[in-house]
């Protein structure tokens, strides 16, 4: 499986270490996910991970409604794209 971009701000130590060693050049802002989705250039594998404990992470101290809004936005974006049939 190929990947071109990881859409993640990393806080998980094990994942952060792997990415630093293997894919640091693949991290981009999540806005590029939506751009790739709209342009039909989404990589084979995309991983989106909101920062822990910020506005939309759904971790304790975060706003659950904001996290659910993020999930809905992601879902609606993929559902309305050419990728939906293969997602």
XYZ file of C-alpha atoms in Angstrom:
87
model
C 0.000 0.000 0.000
C 1.366 3.367 -0.901
C 0.749 6.590 0.914
C 1.664 10.114 0.112
C 0.487 12.046 3.106
C -0.344 11.582 6.734
C -2.826 14.123 8.005
C -1.915 14.054 11.658
C -0.620 16.291 14.385
C 1.220 13.654 16.383
C 1.088 13.256 20.120
C 1.143 9.461 20.469
C 4.791 8.662 21.291
C 5.043 5.335 19.430
C 3.427 6.755 16.297
C 5.441 9.944 16.584
C 8.699 7.970 16.763
C 7.787 5.851 13.709
C 6.807 8.889 11.676
C 9.967 10.776 12.653
C 12.048 7.820 11.480
C 10.063 6.875 8.373
C 7.626 9.475 7.139
C 8.259 12.932 8.557
C 8.010 14.357 5.050
C 4.472 12.952 4.700
C 2.812 15.006 7.454
C 0.584 17.763 6.158
C -2.201 19.895 7.533
C -5.638 18.274 7.427
C -6.777 20.958 4.961
C -4.766 19.091 2.337
C -6.981 16.041 2.894
C -9.983 18.044 1.755
C -8.022 19.529 -1.128
C -6.824 16.090 -2.263
C -10.368 14.779 -1.890
C -11.789 17.559 -4.073
C -9.013 17.270 -6.656
C -9.183 13.489 -6.912
C -5.608 13.115 -5.671
C -6.240 11.408 -2.338
C -3.485 8.910 -1.513
C -4.254 5.214 -1.089
C -3.956 5.590 2.671
C -4.843 8.644 4.723
C -4.787 8.862 8.480
C -6.372 11.791 10.268
C -5.784 12.181 13.965
C -6.898 15.336 15.773
C -4.609 16.560 18.501
C -5.372 15.138 21.892
C -7.435 17.274 24.210
C -7.989 20.210 21.872
C -11.211 21.508 20.429
C -12.248 18.525 18.295
C -10.370 15.510 19.620
C -13.248 14.034 21.663
C -10.792 13.295 24.483
C -11.632 14.385 28.041
C -11.720 18.153 28.407
C -12.569 18.542 24.715
C -15.907 19.574 23.311
C -17.624 16.333 22.219
C -19.987 18.228 19.917
C -17.005 19.745 18.064
C -15.473 16.287 17.670
C -18.715 14.920 16.293
C -18.898 17.852 13.909
C -15.401 16.963 12.662
C -16.464 13.342 12.081
C -19.602 14.501 10.253
C -17.586 16.866 8.081
C -15.140 14.076 7.184
C -17.968 11.644 6.485
C -19.937 14.097 4.345
C -16.812 15.091 2.428
C -15.920 11.501 1.571
C -19.538 10.587 0.885
C -19.843 13.421 -1.636
C -16.584 12.549 -3.377
C -15.650 10.114 -6.103
C -14.019 7.966 -3.420
C -17.269 7.036 -1.674
C -17.833 3.767 -3.539
C -14.373 2.548 -2.500
C -14.199 3.973 1.011
